[in-house]
Short mmCIF file of C-alpha atoms in Angstrom, two decimals:
data_model
loop_
_atom_site.label_atom_id
_atom_site.label_comp_id
_atom_site.label_asym_id
_atom_site.label_seq_id
_atom_site.Cartn_x
_atom_site.Cartn_y
_atom_site.Cartn_z
CA MET A 1 101.37 113.23 31.26
CA THR A 2 102.27 110.78 32.92
CA GLY A 3 105.32 109.50 34.92
CA LEU A 4 105.20 113.48 36.26
CA PRO A 5 105.15 114.63 40.00
CA ALA A 6 101.95 114.50 40.57
CA TYR A 7 99.52 113.87 44.24
CA ARG A 8 95.53 113.80 44.73
CA VAL A 9 94.43 115.16 48.25
CA TRP A 10 90.40 115.53 48.83
CA ALA A 11 88.65 116.03 52.38
CA LEU A 12 86.45 112.92 53.76
CA PRO A 13 82.73 113.18 53.62
CA GLY A 14 80.54 111.43 56.28
CA ILE A 15 82.87 112.41 59.70
CA PRO A 16 79.85 113.01 62.23
CA GLU A 17 79.59 115.28 65.39
CA VAL A 18 83.09 114.15 67.65
CA ARG A 19 81.59 113.33 71.29
CA THR A 20 84.16 113.39 74.42
CA GLY A 21 85.02 109.40 74.17
CA ASP A 22 84.58 109.52 70.41
CA ASP A 23 87.35 105.98 68.36
CA ILE A 24 88.35 109.12 65.80
CA ALA A 25 89.78 106.65 64.16
CA LYS A 26 87.30 103.97 63.78
CA LEU A 27 84.63 106.81 62.46
CA ILE A 28 87.50 107.33 59.70
CA ALA A 29 87.39 104.44 58.88
CA SER A 30 84.00 104.22 58.45
CA ALA A 31 83.64 107.30 56.20
CA ALA A 32 86.57 106.26 54.04
CA THR A 33 84.78 103.24 53.61
CA ALA A 34 81.98 103.89 52.04
CA ASP A 35 80.30 103.68 49.12
CA GLY A 36 81.70 106.03 46.40
CA LEU A 37 85.01 106.82 48.12
CA PRO A 38 87.57 105.52 47.10
CA GLY A 39 88.69 104.27 50.21
CA LEU A 40 91.92 104.02 52.17
CA ALA A 41 95.79 102.86 50.90
CA ASP A 42 99.08 102.04 52.37
CA GLY A 43 100.97 105.51 51.74
CA ASP A 44 98.50 107.79 52.55
CA VAL A 45 98.73 110.87 54.17
CA LEU A 46 95.65 111.90 56.72
CA MET A 47 95.04 115.20 58.12
CA VAL A 48 93.25 115.44 61.19
CA THR A 49 91.48 119.21 62.29
CA SER A 50 92.73 119.53 65.88
CA LYS A 51 89.34 120.07 66.48
CA ILE A 52 87.62 116.58 66.54
CA LEU A 53 90.38 115.36 68.96
CA SER A 54 90.18 118.22 71.05
CA LYS A 55 86.25 116.94 71.54
CA ALA A 56 86.70 112.84 71.25
CA GLU A 57 89.71 113.00 74.46
CA GLY A 58 87.26 115.22 76.45
CA ARG A 59 89.53 118.74 76.12
CA VAL A 60 86.27 121.00 75.73
CA VAL A 61 86.62 122.82 79.31
CA ARG A 62 83.91 125.07 80.74
CA ALA A 63 85.54 128.38 80.93
CA ASP A 64 83.73 131.91 81.12
CA ASP A 65 86.69 133.61 80.22
CA ARG A 66 88.53 132.47 77.70
CA GLU A 67 91.15 134.56 78.63
CA ALA A 68 91.53 132.37 81.69
CA ALA A 69 92.10 129.50 79.26
CA ILE A 70 94.52 130.97 77.52
CA ASP A 71 96.50 131.64 80.90
CA ALA A 72 96.14 127.94 82.24
CA GLU A 73 97.64 127.40 78.72
CA ALA A 74 100.41 130.00 78.40
CA VAL A 75 104.00 129.23 79.83
CA ARG A 76 105.44 132.63 78.15
CA VAL A 77 104.24 135.16 76.31
CA VAL A 78 105.49 136.28 73.14
CA ALA A 79 104.26 139.46 72.18
CA ARG A 80 101.06 141.54 73.41
CA ARG A 81 98.48 143.84 71.57
CA GLY A 82 95.55 145.38 73.13
CA PRO A 83 93.76 142.11 73.91
CA LEU A 84 95.71 140.07 71.37
CA ARG A 85 98.57 137.93 72.93
CA ILE A 86 100.93 135.73 71.36
CA VAL A 87 101.73 132.96 73.17
CA GLU A 88 104.15 129.81 73.84
CA ASN A 89 101.59 126.80 75.23
CA ARG A 90 102.99 123.90 77.16
CA LEU A 91 103.55 122.18 74.24
CA GLY A 92 106.50 124.91 72.85
CA LEU A 93 104.00 126.36 70.14
CA VAL A 94 104.27 129.69 69.74
CA MET A 95 100.36 130.73 68.95
CA ALA A 96 97.57 133.01 68.83
CA ALA A 97 95.97 132.79 72.57
CA ALA A 98 97.62 129.82 73.28
CA GLY A 99 95.53 127.46 70.98
CA VAL A 100 92.01 128.23 73.20
CA ASP A 101 89.32 127.96 70.73
CA ALA A 102 86.44 128.80 71.19
CA SER A 103 84.38 128.29 67.95
CA ASN A 104 82.80 125.40 66.81
CA THR A 105 81.89 124.68 70.86
CA PRO A 106 78.81 125.25 73.18
CA ALA A 107 78.54 128.50 74.01
CA GLY A 108 80.14 128.77 77.58
CA THR A 109 83.03 126.16 76.86
CA VAL A 110 86.51 126.77 75.21
CA LEU A 111 88.47 123.77 73.33
CA LEU A 112 91.72 123.82 74.44
CA LEU A 113 94.66 121.77 72.30
CA PRO A 114 95.22 117.86 72.58
CA GLU A 115 97.24 116.66 75.43
CA ASP A 116 99.97 114.97 73.19
CA PRO A 117 98.95 115.71 69.71
CA ASP A 118 101.90 112.98 68.10
CA ALA A 119 100.68 110.45 70.33
CA SER A 120 96.91 111.26 69.35
CA ALA A 121 98.32 110.88 65.66
CA ARG A 122 99.84 107.74 67.03
CA ARG A 123 96.60 105.96 67.84
CA ILE A 124 94.58 106.65 64.75
CA ARG A 125 97.66 104.91 62.68
CA THR A 126 97.38 101.91 64.97
CA GLY A 127 93.65 101.85 65.17
CA LEU A 128 93.31 102.23 61.00
CA ARG A 129 96.18 99.45 60.52
CA ASP A 130 94.58 97.24 63.15
CA THR A 131 90.61 98.01 61.29
CA LEU A 132 91.48 98.33 57.59
CA GLY A 133 95.47 96.86 57.41
CA VAL A 134 96.92 100.11 56.46
CA ASN A 135 99.90 101.70 56.74
CA VAL A 136 99.38 105.70 56.57
CA GLY A 137 101.20 108.77 58.15
CA VAL A 138 98.75 111.02 60.25
CA VAL A 139 98.97 114.78 60.52
CA VAL A 140 97.84 116.84 63.29
CA THR A 141 96.66 120.15 62.24
CA ASP A 142 95.91 123.59 63.48
CA THR A 143 95.44 127.14 62.21
CA PHE A 144 98.34 129.71 62.33
CA GLY A 145 98.67 132.79 61.66
CA ARG A 146 102.10 133.72 60.36
CA PRO A 147 105.14 136.80 61.08
CA TRP A 148 105.42 138.47 58.59
CA ARG A 149 102.90 136.92 56.67
CA SER A 150 98.87 138.31 56.87
CA GLY A 151 96.47 135.51 56.21
CA LEU A 152 96.37 132.21 58.20
CA THR A 153 96.41 128.61 57.37
CA ASP A 154 97.35 124.82 59.14
CA VAL A 155 100.38 123.68 60.28
CA ALA A 156 101.21 120.35 61.94
CA ILE A 157 101.21 120.38 65.36
CA GLY A 158 101.20 116.47 65.84
CA ALA A 159 101.96 113.41 63.18
CA ALA A 160 102.48 109.86 63.51
CA GLY A 161 104.50 107.79 60.45
CA VAL A 162 105.76 110.93 58.56
CA ARG A 163 108.77 112.14 57.65
CA VAL A 164 107.68 115.90 59.35
CA LEU A 165 111.26 117.05 58.45
CA ASP A 166 112.91 116.92 55.04
CA ASP A 167 116.97 117.54 55.83
CA LEU A 168 118.70 118.54 52.08
CA ARG A 169 121.80 119.86 53.99
CA GLY A 170 124.61 118.08 52.61
CA GLY A 171 123.12 118.00 49.43
CA THR A 172 123.24 119.79 45.98
CA ASP A 173 120.93 121.46 43.39
CA ALA A 174 120.53 121.58 39.94
CA HIS A 175 123.58 123.50 39.66
CA GLY A 176 125.73 121.91 41.92
CA ASN A 177 125.70 124.50 44.45
CA PRO A 178 125.73 123.25 48.24
CA LEU A 179 122.36 122.94 50.18
CA SER A 180 123.94 124.69 54.04
CA ALA A 181 120.46 125.98 55.22
CA THR A 182 117.44 123.92 53.61
CA VAL A 183 115.25 122.02 55.62
CA VAL A 184 112.09 121.31 54.37
CA ALA A 185 108.49 121.38 56.70
CA THR A 186 106.91 118.13 54.70
CA ALA A 187 104.75 118.20 57.40
CA ASP A 188 103.11 121.89 57.26
CA GLU A 189 102.92 122.09 53.91
CA LEU A 190 100.99 118.24 53.51
CA ALA A 191 99.05 120.12 56.12
CA ALA A 192 98.23 123.59 54.24
CA ALA A 193 97.44 120.56 51.14
CA GLY A 194 94.41 119.21 53.14
CA ASP A 195 92.88 122.42 54.60
CA LEU A 196 92.71 123.59 51.14
CA VAL A 197 89.75 121.14 50.41
CA LYS A 198 88.67 120.71 54.44
CA GLY A 199 88.15 124.26 54.58
CA LYS A 200 87.47 126.59 57.40
CA ALA A 201 83.74 126.16 57.88
CA ALA A 202 82.12 123.12 56.09
CA GLY A 203 82.25 120.43 58.47
CA LEU A 204 85.00 118.58 57.19
CA PRO A 205 87.88 117.82 59.23
CA VAL A 206 90.05 115.00 57.82
CA ALA A 207 92.08 114.95 54.63
CA VAL A 208 93.37 112.57 52.45
CA VAL A 209 96.37 112.79 50.49
CA ARG A 210 97.30 110.59 48.17
CA GLY A 211 101.18 110.20 45.82
CA LEU A 212 103.40 111.05 48.08
CA SER A 213 103.82 107.91 49.90
CA HIS A 214 107.78 108.13 49.80
CA VAL A 215 106.55 111.16 53.09
CA VAL A 216 105.28 107.52 55.07
CA VAL A 217 107.22 105.43 57.23
CA PRO A 218 107.33 102.09 57.96
CA ASP A 219 106.20 101.47 61.88
CA GLY A 220 109.60 102.11 63.74
CA GLY A 221 110.70 104.96 60.96
CA ALA A 222 112.60 108.12 61.23
CA GLY A 223 110.65 111.40 60.81
CA VAL A 224 113.53 113.20 59.81
CA ALA A 225 114.80 112.38 56.09
CA GLY A 226 118.56 113.31 56.01
CA ALA A 227 120.22 114.09 52.05
CA GLY A 228 122.79 112.35 53.11
CA ASP A 229 120.35 109.00 53.42
CA GLY A 230 118.40 108.66 50.57
CA GLY A 231 115.45 109.74 51.80
CA ASP A 232 115.16 106.41 54.02
CA GLY A 233 115.64 107.84 57.32
CA ALA A 234 117.54 107.22 59.83
CA GLY A 235 116.14 104.57 61.61
CA GLY A 236 114.81 104.83 65.16
CA ALA A 237 111.37 106.27 66.60
CA ASP A 238 108.92 108.18 65.00
CA GLU A 239 109.66 111.99 66.07
CA GLY A 240 106.59 113.13 65.38
CA ALA A 241 105.47 117.36 65.07
CA ARG A 242 107.69 118.07 68.03
CA ALA A 243 110.28 117.77 65.79
CA LEU A 244 109.42 121.28 63.86
CA VAL A 245 109.27 123.26 67.51
CA ARG A 246 112.71 125.37 66.44
CA ASP A 247 115.39 125.25 69.72
CA ALA A 248 114.88 128.14 71.20
CA ALA A 249 118.55 128.51 71.82
CA ASP A 250 118.16 129.08 67.60
CA ASP A 251 115.00 130.70 67.77
CA MET A 252 116.50 134.64 66.49
CA PHE A 253 112.65 136.02 66.55
CA ARG A 254 111.49 134.62 70.02
CA LEU A 255 109.89 137.79 71.26
CA GLY A 256 107.72 140.37 70.07
CA THR A 257 109.63 143.89 70.31
CA SER A 258 108.22 145.19 73.70
CA GLU A 259 108.84 141.73 75.75
CA ALA A 260 112.40 141.60 73.28
CA VAL A 261 113.07 144.79 75.44
CA ARG A 262 111.37 144.09 79.03
CA GLU A 263 113.64 140.76 78.28
CA ALA A 264 117.34 142.21 77.03
CA VAL A 265 116.38 144.84 80.34
CA THR A 266 116.12 141.89 82.96
CA LEU A 267 118.68 139.55 80.81
CA ARG A 268 121.21 142.79 81.27
CA ARG A 269 123.71 141.98 84.64
CA THR A 270 126.57 142.01 85.32
CA VAL A 271 129.53 139.21 84.05
CA ARG A 272 132.85 138.71 86.11
CA GLU A 273 133.53 135.75 84.26
CA PHE A 274 133.81 135.78 80.26
CA THR A 275 135.01 133.17 77.85
CA ASP A 276 137.53 133.26 75.98
CA ASP A 277 135.20 133.65 72.54
CA PRO A 278 136.04 136.61 70.15
CA VAL A 279 133.23 139.29 70.76
CA ASP A 280 131.67 140.24 67.25
CA GLY A 281 133.09 144.48 66.43
CA GLY A 282 129.47 144.39 64.79
CA ALA A 283 127.41 143.81 67.78
CA VAL A 284 129.20 145.94 70.07
CA ARG A 285 129.19 148.76 66.87
CA ARG A 286 124.60 147.89 66.73
CA ALA A 287 124.58 148.29 70.69
CA VAL A 288 126.56 152.14 70.64
CA ALA A 289 123.98 152.50 67.62
CA ALA A 290 121.39 152.08 70.09
CA ALA A 291 123.76 154.27 73.04
CA VAL A 292 123.42 157.03 70.81
CA THR A 293 120.13 157.78 70.90
CA ALA A 294 119.67 158.28 74.01
CA PRO A 295 117.92 161.22 75.38
CA ALA A 296 120.11 164.62 75.87
CA PRO A 297 119.95 167.98 76.58
CA HIS A 298 119.67 171.02 74.27
CA HIS A 299 119.60 168.17 71.16
CA THR A 300 123.32 167.63 72.10
CA THR A 301 125.46 164.38 71.31
CA PRO A 302 127.38 164.04 74.96
CA TRP A 303 128.10 160.27 74.02
CA ARG A 304 131.60 158.42 72.46
CA PHE A 305 132.56 154.84 72.56
CA VAL A 306 136.27 153.87 72.65
CA LEU A 307 136.59 150.62 71.16
CA LEU A 308 138.92 148.46 72.31
CA GLU A 309 139.16 145.29 70.13
CA SER A 310 143.17 144.49 70.19
CA ALA A 311 144.83 143.29 73.10
CA GLU A 312 147.64 145.73 72.98
CA SER A 313 145.48 148.18 73.74
CA ARG A 314 143.48 146.92 76.87
CA VAL A 315 146.67 145.42 78.33
CA ARG A 316 148.42 148.74 77.61
CA LEU A 317 145.58 151.19 78.68
CA LEU A 318 144.73 148.59 82.22
CA ASP A 319 148.08 148.30 83.40
CA ALA A 320 149.08 152.19 83.49
CA MET A 321 145.04 152.66 85.29
CA ARG A 322 146.61 149.72 87.65
CA ASP A 323 149.36 152.23 88.38
CA ALA A 324 147.42 154.74 88.77
CA TRP A 325 145.83 153.19 91.70
CA ILE A 326 148.52 151.83 93.55
CA ALA A 327 150.16 154.68 93.60
CA ASP A 328 146.95 156.13 94.91
CA LEU A 329 145.65 153.65 97.20
CA ARG A 330 149.33 154.40 98.85
CA GLY A 331 149.04 157.42 98.84
CA ASP A 332 146.12 157.14 100.97
CA GLY A 333 147.74 154.84 103.44
CA PHE A 334 146.65 152.02 102.82
CA THR A 335 149.16 148.29 102.97
CA GLU A 336 150.73 146.42 100.32
CA GLU A 337 148.21 143.74 101.18
CA ASN A 338 144.68 145.84 100.94
CA ILE A 339 146.09 147.52 97.68
CA ALA A 340 146.65 144.47 96.15
CA ARG A 341 143.39 143.13 97.70
CA ARG A 342 141.79 145.94 96.17
CA VAL A 343 143.82 145.68 92.73
CA ARG A 344 142.54 141.63 92.28
CA ARG A 345 138.98 142.57 92.10
CA GLY A 346 139.28 144.55 89.88
CA ASP A 347 139.97 142.39 87.50
CA VAL A 348 137.45 141.98 85.71
CA LEU A 349 138.54 143.91 82.80
CA ARG A 350 141.33 141.80 82.59
CA LYS A 351 139.21 138.89 82.02
CA ALA A 352 137.42 140.48 79.22
CA PRO A 353 138.12 139.75 75.27
CA TYR A 354 136.45 143.20 75.04
CA LEU A 355 136.72 146.37 76.47
CA VAL A 356 134.64 150.05 75.53
CA VAL A 357 135.46 153.38 77.10
CA PRO A 358 132.17 155.66 77.46
CA CYS A 359 133.45 159.44 77.63
CA LEU A 360 131.62 162.40 78.24
CA VAL A 361 131.76 165.21 75.71
CA MET A 362 130.20 169.15 77.20
CA ASP A 363 129.88 170.00 73.33
CA GLY A 364 126.46 172.62 72.87
CA SER A 365 126.37 172.31 76.97
CA HIS A 366 125.76 176.24 78.20
CA THR A 367 127.82 178.56 80.35
CA TYR A 368 126.01 180.65 83.01
CA PRO A 369 127.28 183.07 85.41
CA ASP A 370 127.02 181.33 88.68
CA ALA A 371 128.61 178.43 89.91
CA ARG A 372 125.33 176.01 90.76
CA ARG A 373 123.83 176.75 87.70
CA ASN A 374 127.18 175.67 85.56
CA ALA A 375 126.79 172.47 88.43
CA SER A 376 123.22 171.32 87.03
CA GLU A 377 124.36 171.79 83.52
CA ARG A 378 126.58 169.09 83.65
CA GLU A 379 124.98 166.97 85.63
CA MET A 380 122.21 166.82 83.29
CA PHE A 381 124.92 165.71 81.09
CA VAL A 382 126.15 163.25 83.23
CA VAL A 383 122.53 161.97 83.58
CA ALA A 384 121.85 161.96 79.42
CA ALA A 385 126.00 159.73 79.38
CA GLY A 386 124.31 157.41 81.79
CA ALA A 387 121.45 157.22 79.80
CA GLY A 388 123.36 156.27 76.92
CA VAL A 389 125.11 153.27 78.50
CA GLN A 390 122.46 151.77 79.91
CA ASN A 391 121.35 151.42 76.30
CA PHE A 392 124.38 150.02 75.65
CA LEU A 393 124.40 147.74 78.32
CA VAL A 394 121.04 146.67 77.12
CA ALA A 395 121.51 146.34 73.54
CA LEU A 396 124.87 144.04 74.36
CA ALA A 397 121.97 141.66 76.31
CA GLY A 398 120.09 142.02 73.52
CA GLU A 399 123.08 140.44 71.27
CA ARG A 400 123.59 137.57 74.19
CA LEU A 401 126.82 139.57 74.80
CA GLY A 402 127.78 139.97 78.59
CA SER A 403 128.96 143.22 80.26
CA ALA A 404 131.04 144.54 83.32
CA TRP A 405 130.21 148.14 84.02
CA VAL A 406 133.60 149.58 85.62
CA SER A 407 134.31 152.97 87.38
CA SER A 408 137.43 152.73 87.00
CA THR A 409 138.42 155.29 84.50
CA MET A 410 136.95 157.68 86.08
CA PHE A 411 139.51 157.66 89.21
CA CYS A 412 142.54 158.21 86.44
CA ARG A 413 140.83 160.40 83.54
CA ASP A 414 143.96 161.72 82.97
CA VAL A 415 145.67 158.68 82.95
CA VAL A 416 143.05 157.26 80.28
CA ARG A 417 143.30 160.45 77.84
CA ASP A 418 146.74 159.95 77.68
CA VAL A 419 147.50 156.43 76.94
CA LEU A 420 144.09 156.10 74.10
CA GLY A 421 145.43 159.83 72.89
CA LEU A 422 142.42 161.34 73.71
CA PRO A 423 141.10 164.98 73.31
CA ALA A 424 141.52 166.44 76.90
CA ASP A 425 137.90 167.77 76.53
CA TRP A 426 136.91 164.24 76.44
CA ASP A 427 135.93 162.42 80.05
CA PRO A 428 136.20 159.10 80.64
CA MET A 429 132.64 157.14 82.31
CA GLY A 430 133.94 153.80 83.48
CA ALA A 431 135.09 150.91 81.49
CA VAL A 432 132.72 148.06 79.81
CA ALA A 433 134.01 145.20 80.12
CA VAL A 434 132.03 143.26 77.25
CA GLY A 435 132.29 139.61 76.01
CA ARG A 436 130.27 135.63 76.26
CA ALA A 437 129.43 135.05 79.73
CA ALA A 438 131.45 132.01 81.62
CA VAL A 439 128.57 130.86 83.76
CA ALA A 440 125.04 132.19 84.34
CA PRO A 441 125.02 135.28 86.27
CA PRO A 442 123.72 134.42 90.39
CA SER A 443 119.80 134.73 90.33
CA ARG A 444 118.44 137.78 92.11
CA ALA A 445 115.58 138.40 94.04
CA ALA A 446 112.61 140.15 92.26
CA ARG A 447 112.38 143.50 93.43
CA ASP A 448 108.50 144.81 93.72
CA ALA A 449 108.67 148.34 91.67
CA ASP A 450 105.31 149.70 94.02
CA ALA A 451 108.77 149.59 96.66
CA PHE A 452 110.83 152.43 94.52
CA VAL A 453 107.52 154.39 93.55
CA THR A 454 105.80 157.46 95.30
CA VAL A 455 102.22 158.88 93.96
CA ARG A 456 101.59 162.43 94.92
#
């Protein structure tokens, strides 16, 4: 079986209880050179549990209230369910409780993650090179849960001298098919391999992997291997495990369910300047699917959404609406200068690459003998239409699409119905401009919810 790809992994015994100020590299060197052990060699990779680094670096803090420690380490709540919080910590890691650990530490204290796990890994690597003369890789590990998967595993939160990612994009598989999305998290795979022998409660915080020297880079080498460089890396500084943290812009699962809803509501801001980027009709239809889940009276479905996907249909509608508006303003006695200024303010719809006209239908409404009850019946349907449009706007924000809900079609409903060929009982309820925001909406002062609440 010689010649087949293989590696060995073993836990390193003899690491004593770590205390503040201990030199982890010296402790590892001493343990690795004990009698009966294979020692360390060039190309080995060490997996070092973050807890011993936290202890050595004085990251043990008095905290009778663990929640307060989590608050101090967290920068963003990703998801919350009961007392459990998944948060992004100051290192950019998304994990339970910000990595604050109350195990393997005296009562009344908690362990925080190392201040800079990549720097910790570099110190260990340098220390082992100086002490034993070996070029090894170092991976600092911590325990993570994972979306969609039960159980825990160790992952890399710090690294030095290791190709943390193996970028295979641009290569081909065994059948010659191009690889367009394959980036292997090598450092995480190493961390998981080491965890198999370290164990969670065995008092073995360090593991050694031998036989994978190709993942260890020379001093000053790069931490990411690419398909186009033959595995030699691209040169430059060691990137460390920070390269494993996905950028926010590329993270499709950045929030938990309730947090995603709240962020989408917050993101729903009126956009008045759009880029020329085309709008995905599928995204708009998904937003319509969210819209029609709104509450409505009598189990009715009072919403209809007219999607103006062609430039011709948008221009034809907006030209007809403009002419009707100008005629109304002239009839109201406005000067030509005032009319021109008002028409320019309404140009937000012309700047959008996509328009939607939400309509109200009264199918299923009740008719009563007196006008008061009939007016209330219509009000119920109008409220339901507004709820549907709000759902629609929030869902668009969740698709990272900007919008502006403009009331103009309500002032010329006959014109809109005629231009768009709509049934006589469809009432246009404004128009929604849809597109990607050209500039971020200006900041808005937070509103105190208590100012809008009355309790009886």
